Coordinates of C-alpha atoms and ligand atoms in Angstrom, one line a residue:
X162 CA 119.8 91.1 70.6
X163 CA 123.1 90.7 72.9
X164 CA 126.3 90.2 71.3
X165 CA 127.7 87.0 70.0
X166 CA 130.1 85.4 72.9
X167 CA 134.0 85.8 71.8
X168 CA 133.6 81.8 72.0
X169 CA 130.9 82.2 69.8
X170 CA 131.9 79.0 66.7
X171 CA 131.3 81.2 63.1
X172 CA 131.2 79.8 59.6
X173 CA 135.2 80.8 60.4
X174 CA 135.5 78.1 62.4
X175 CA 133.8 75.6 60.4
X176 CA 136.1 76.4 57.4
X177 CA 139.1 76.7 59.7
X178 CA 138.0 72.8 60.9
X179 CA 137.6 71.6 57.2
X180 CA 141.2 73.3 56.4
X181 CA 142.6 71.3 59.3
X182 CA 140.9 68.0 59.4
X183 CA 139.0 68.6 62.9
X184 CA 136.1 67.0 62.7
X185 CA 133.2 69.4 63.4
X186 CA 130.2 67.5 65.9
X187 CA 126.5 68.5 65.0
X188 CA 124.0 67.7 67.2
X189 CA 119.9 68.3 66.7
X190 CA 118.0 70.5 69.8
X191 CA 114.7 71.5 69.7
X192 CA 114.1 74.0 73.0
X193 CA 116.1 75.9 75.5
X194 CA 117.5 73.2 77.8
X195 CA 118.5 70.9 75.3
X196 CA 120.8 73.5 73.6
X197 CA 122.0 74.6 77.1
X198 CA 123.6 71.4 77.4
X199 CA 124.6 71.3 73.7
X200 CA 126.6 74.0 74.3
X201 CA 127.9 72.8 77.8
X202 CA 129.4 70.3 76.1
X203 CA 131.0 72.0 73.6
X204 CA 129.6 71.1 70.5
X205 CA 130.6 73.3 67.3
X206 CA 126.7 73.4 66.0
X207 CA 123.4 73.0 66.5
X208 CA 120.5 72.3 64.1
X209 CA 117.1 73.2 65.1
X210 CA 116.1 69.7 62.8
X211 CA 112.5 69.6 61.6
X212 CA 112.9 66.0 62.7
X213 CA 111.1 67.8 65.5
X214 CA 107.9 66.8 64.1
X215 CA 109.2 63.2 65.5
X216 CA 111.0 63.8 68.3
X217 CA 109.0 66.3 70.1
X218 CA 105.2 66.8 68.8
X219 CA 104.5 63.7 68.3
X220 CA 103.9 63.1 64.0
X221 CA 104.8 60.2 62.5
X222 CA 106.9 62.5 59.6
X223 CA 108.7 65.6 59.2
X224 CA 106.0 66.8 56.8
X225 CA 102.9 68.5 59.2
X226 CA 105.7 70.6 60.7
X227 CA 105.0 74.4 60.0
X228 CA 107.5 77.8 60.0
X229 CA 105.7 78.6 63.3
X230 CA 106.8 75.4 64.6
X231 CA 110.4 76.1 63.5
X232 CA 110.5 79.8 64.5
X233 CA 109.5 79.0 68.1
X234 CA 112.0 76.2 68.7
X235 CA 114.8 78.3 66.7
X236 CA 113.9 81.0 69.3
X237 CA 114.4 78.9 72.5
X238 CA 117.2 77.3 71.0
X239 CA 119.2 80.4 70.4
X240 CA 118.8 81.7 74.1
X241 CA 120.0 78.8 74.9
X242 CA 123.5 78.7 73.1
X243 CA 126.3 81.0 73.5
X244 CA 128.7 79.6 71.5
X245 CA 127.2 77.2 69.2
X246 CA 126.8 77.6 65.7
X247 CA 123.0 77.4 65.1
X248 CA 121.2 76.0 61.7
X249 CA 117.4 76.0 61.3
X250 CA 116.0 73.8 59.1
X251 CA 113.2 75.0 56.6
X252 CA 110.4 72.8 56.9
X253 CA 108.8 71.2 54.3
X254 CA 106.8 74.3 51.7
X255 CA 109.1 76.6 53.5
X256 CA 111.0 77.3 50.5
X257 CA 109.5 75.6 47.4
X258 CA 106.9 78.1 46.4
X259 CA 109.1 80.4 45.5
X260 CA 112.4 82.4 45.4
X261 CA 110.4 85.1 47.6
X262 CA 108.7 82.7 49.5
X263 CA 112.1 81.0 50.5
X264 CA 113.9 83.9 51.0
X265 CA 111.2 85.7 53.6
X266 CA 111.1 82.2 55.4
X267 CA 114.9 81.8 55.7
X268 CA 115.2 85.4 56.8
X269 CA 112.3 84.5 59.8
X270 CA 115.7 82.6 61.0
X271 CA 117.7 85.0 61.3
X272 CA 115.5 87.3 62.9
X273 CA 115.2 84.4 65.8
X274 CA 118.8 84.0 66.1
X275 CA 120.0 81.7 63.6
X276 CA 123.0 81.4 62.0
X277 CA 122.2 79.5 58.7
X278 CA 119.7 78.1 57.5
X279 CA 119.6 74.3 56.2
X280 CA 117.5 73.0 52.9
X281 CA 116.8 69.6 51.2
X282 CA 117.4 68.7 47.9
X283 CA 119.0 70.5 45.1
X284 CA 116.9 73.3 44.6
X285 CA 119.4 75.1 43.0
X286 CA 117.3 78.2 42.3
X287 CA 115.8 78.5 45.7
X288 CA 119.2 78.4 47.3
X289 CA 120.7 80.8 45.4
X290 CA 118.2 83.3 46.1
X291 CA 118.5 82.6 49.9
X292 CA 122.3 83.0 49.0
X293 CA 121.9 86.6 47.1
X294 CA 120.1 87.4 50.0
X295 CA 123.1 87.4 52.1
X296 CA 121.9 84.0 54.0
X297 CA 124.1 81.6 54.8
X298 CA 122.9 77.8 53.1
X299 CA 123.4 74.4 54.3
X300 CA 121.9 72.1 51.2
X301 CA 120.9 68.1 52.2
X302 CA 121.3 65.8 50.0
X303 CA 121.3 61.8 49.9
X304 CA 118.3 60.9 51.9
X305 CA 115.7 63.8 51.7
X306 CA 112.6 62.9 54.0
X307 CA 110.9 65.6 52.5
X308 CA 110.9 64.1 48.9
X309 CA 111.1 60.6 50.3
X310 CA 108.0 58.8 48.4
X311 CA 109.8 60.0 45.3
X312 CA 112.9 58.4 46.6
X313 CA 110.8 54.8 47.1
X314 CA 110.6 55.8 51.2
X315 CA 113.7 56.2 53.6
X316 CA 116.1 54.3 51.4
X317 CA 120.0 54.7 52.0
X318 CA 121.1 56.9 48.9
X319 CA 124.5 56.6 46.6
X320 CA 124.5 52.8 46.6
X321 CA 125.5 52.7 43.0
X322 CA 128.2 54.7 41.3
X323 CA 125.5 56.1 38.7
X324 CA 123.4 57.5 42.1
X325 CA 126.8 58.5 44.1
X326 CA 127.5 60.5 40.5
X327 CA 123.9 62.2 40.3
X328 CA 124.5 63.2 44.2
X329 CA 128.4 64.7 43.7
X330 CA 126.6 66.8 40.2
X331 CA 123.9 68.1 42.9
X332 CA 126.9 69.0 45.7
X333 CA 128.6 71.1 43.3
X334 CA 126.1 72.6 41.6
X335 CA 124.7 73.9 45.1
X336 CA 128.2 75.0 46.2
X337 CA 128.6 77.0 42.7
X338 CA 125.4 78.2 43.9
X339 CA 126.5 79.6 46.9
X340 CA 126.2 77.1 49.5
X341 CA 128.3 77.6 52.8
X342 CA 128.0 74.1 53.9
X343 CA 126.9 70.4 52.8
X344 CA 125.0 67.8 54.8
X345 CA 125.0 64.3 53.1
X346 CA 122.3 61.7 54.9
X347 CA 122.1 57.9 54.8
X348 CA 125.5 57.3 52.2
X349 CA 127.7 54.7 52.1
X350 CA 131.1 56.1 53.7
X351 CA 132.8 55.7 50.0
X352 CA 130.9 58.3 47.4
X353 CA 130.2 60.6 50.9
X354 CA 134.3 60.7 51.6
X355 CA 134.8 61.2 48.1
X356 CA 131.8 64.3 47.8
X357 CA 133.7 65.6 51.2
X358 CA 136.9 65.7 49.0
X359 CA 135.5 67.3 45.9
X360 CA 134.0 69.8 47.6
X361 CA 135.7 73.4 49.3
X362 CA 132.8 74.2 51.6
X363 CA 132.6 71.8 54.8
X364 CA 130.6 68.3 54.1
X365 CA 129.1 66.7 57.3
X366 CA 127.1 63.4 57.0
X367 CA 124.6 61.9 59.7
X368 CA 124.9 58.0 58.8
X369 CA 127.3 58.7 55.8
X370 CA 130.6 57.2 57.5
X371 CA 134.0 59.0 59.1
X372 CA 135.2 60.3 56.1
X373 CA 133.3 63.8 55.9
X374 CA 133.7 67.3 57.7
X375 CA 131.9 66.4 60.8
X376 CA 129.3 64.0 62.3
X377 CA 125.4 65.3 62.9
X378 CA 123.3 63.1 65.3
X379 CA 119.9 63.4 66.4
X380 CA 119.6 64.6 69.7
X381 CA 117.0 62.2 71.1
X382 CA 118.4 59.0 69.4
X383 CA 122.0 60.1 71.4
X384 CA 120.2 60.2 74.4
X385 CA 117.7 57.6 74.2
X386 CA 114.5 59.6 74.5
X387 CA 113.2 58.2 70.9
X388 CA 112.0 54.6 70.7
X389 CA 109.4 54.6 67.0
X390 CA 112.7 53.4 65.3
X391 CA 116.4 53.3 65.6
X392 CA 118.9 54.0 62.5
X393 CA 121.7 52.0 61.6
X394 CA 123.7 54.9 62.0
X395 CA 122.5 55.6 65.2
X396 CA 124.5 55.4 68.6
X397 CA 123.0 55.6 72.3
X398 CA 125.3 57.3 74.3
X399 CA 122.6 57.1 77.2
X400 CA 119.5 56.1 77.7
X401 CA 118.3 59.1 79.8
X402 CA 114.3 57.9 78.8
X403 CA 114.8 55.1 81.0
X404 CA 116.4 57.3 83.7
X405 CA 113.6 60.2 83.4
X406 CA 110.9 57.0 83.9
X407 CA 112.4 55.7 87.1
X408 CA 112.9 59.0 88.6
X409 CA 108.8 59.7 87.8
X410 CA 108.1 56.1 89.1
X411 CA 110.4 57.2 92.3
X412 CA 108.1 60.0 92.4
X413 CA 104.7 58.8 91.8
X414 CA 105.6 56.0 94.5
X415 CA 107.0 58.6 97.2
X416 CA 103.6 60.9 96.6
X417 CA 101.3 57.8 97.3
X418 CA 103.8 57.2 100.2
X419 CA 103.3 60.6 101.6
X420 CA 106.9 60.6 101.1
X421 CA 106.9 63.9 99.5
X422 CA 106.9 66.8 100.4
X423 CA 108.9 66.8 103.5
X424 CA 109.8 69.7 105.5
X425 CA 113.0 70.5 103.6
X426 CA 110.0 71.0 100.6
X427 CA 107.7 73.2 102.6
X428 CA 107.3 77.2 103.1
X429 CA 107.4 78.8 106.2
X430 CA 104.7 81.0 107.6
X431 CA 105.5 83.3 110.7
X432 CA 105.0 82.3 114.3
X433 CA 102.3 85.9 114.6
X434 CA 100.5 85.0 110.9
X435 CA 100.1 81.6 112.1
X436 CA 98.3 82.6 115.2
X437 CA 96.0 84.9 113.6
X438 CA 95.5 82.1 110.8
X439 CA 94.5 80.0 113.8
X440 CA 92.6 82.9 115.5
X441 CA 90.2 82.8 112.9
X442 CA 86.7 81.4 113.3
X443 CA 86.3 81.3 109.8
X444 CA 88.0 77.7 109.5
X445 CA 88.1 75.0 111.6
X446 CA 90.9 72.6 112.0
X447 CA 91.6 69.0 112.4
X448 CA 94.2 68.0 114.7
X449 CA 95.6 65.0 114.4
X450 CA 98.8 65.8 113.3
X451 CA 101.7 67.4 111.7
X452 CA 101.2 70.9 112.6
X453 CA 103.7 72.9 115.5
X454 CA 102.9 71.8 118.5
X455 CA 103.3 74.9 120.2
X456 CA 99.9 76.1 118.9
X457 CA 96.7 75.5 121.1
X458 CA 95.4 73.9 118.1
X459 CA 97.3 71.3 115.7
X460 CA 96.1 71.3 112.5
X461 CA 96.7 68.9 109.8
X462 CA 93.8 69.5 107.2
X463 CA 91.9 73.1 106.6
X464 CA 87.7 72.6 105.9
X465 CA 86.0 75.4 105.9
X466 CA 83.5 75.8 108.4
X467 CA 79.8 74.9 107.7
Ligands
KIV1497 O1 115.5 67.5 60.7 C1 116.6 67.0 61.0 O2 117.0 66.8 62.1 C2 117.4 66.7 59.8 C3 118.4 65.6 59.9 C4 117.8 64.3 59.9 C5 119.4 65.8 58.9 O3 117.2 67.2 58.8

């Protein structure tokens, strides 16, 4: 495995952030070129999301997707970043089995390149083992997809001051537990700002308002290459689906056009090959045109000779 960048971001820098108010950005990738660009542009971290399941294979929920499916993204991911701090997310029966099921699984992260590991709901015991194991922990709490028919469905959490009470209790139990960082989902701004306060370790929210640690979006719903829904707490920055479609349509049109390939697309063959290519009786030519005219015979098309 090379060595980490000196640029590399560490949990240092996410504490150091915290300590001085800089917001820390998040964003989601799930393969190589998506996390090149993360890190091109400088984001502090990058969560390999099991929202993968939607953005990228295709299922309707986060629920079908397996370790396998996590460990080969994670994998891309991290050859892709340099300098990014990198979280992979433990899918759904990644960790709730057991202590030693959760702690073998978290450590399958590592091993691809991961920096921390991130886990949903307040599983308090499972954490901690991933914690005694040396494991850095990001818990999730607020809206949990994978416990989200026991929730009522994808429902925004904290809305009352009983439930904003029930999710604070959670956050510091799970930091006494050993947590290195917090990531609060779908809260209102209010009990989220006041969890970020309460808290030492770093408390970043995706759709829980400006008043946490640092701001996680999904990748796709940034860029516009996810169209099943669209989250309040959701803002395009592009819409680079639309741009991807014209560019095929550009392309679909040009090949029908026999637009492309030109010669600026094409290989070159020597003059001598050529003639002996030609030589051959083996195949017969058709010479109406775009072949060197310099050749006793032109060919456009190759058949082989009956
Ligand atoms: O899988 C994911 O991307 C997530 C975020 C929605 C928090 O868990």
């Amino acid at each position: 495995m090379p060595a980490d960048s000196k640029t590399k971001k560490t949990i240092l820098t996410l504490n150091n952030n915290k300590k001085n108010g800089k917001p820390t950005v998040l964003v989601t990738a799930y393969d190589y070129p998506q996390a090149r660009i993360a890190d091109m542009a400088d984001v502090d971290c990058i969560l390999i999301g099991d929202s993968l399941g939607m953005t990228t294979l295709g299922h309707k929920t986060t629920i079908p997707v397996t370790m396998d499916d996590m460990i080969r993204s994670s994998e891309a991911v991290c050859r892709g970043s340099n300098n990014a701090f990198v979280i992979g997310d433990m899918p759904y029966m990644s960790y709730q089995p057991s202590n030693q099921i959760a702690v073998e699984n978290a450590g399958r992260f590592i091993v691809a390149g991961c920096d921390m590991v991130k886990v949903e709901g307040a599983m308090t015991e499972r954490i901690k083992a991933i914690c005694d194991s040396g494991i850095m922990v990001m818990s999730h709490l607020g809206l949990t997809p994978h416990t989200r028919a026991k929730l009522g469905g994808y429902k925004v959490q904290g809305k009352t001051a009983e439930q904003a009470e029930i999710v604070l209790k959670q956050a510091l139990a799970l930091q006494d537990a050993g947590c290195s960082a917090l990531l609060l989902e779908a809260m209102p701004k209010e009990p989220a700002t006041m969890i970020a306060e309460e808290l030492d370790i770093p408390v970043y929210g995706i759709g829980a308002g400006d008043g946490v640690d640092g701001q996680l979006v999904i990748f796709h719903d940034l860029m516009g290459l996810f169209w099943e829904f669209k989250s309040k707490f959701v803002k395009r920055y592009c819409e680079a689906g639309q741009i991807m479609e014209k560019a095929l349509e550009e392309y679909v049109q040009e090949v029908r056009e026999g637009k492309f390939p030109t010669e600026e697309n094409f290989y070159e063959i020597k003059e001598e090959e050529l003639e002996k290519l030609l030589g051959d009786s083996k195949w017969k030519y058709e010479t109406d045109k775009g072949f060197p005219t310099n050749h006793s015979a032109t060919p456009n098309t190759v058949t082989e000779k009956k």
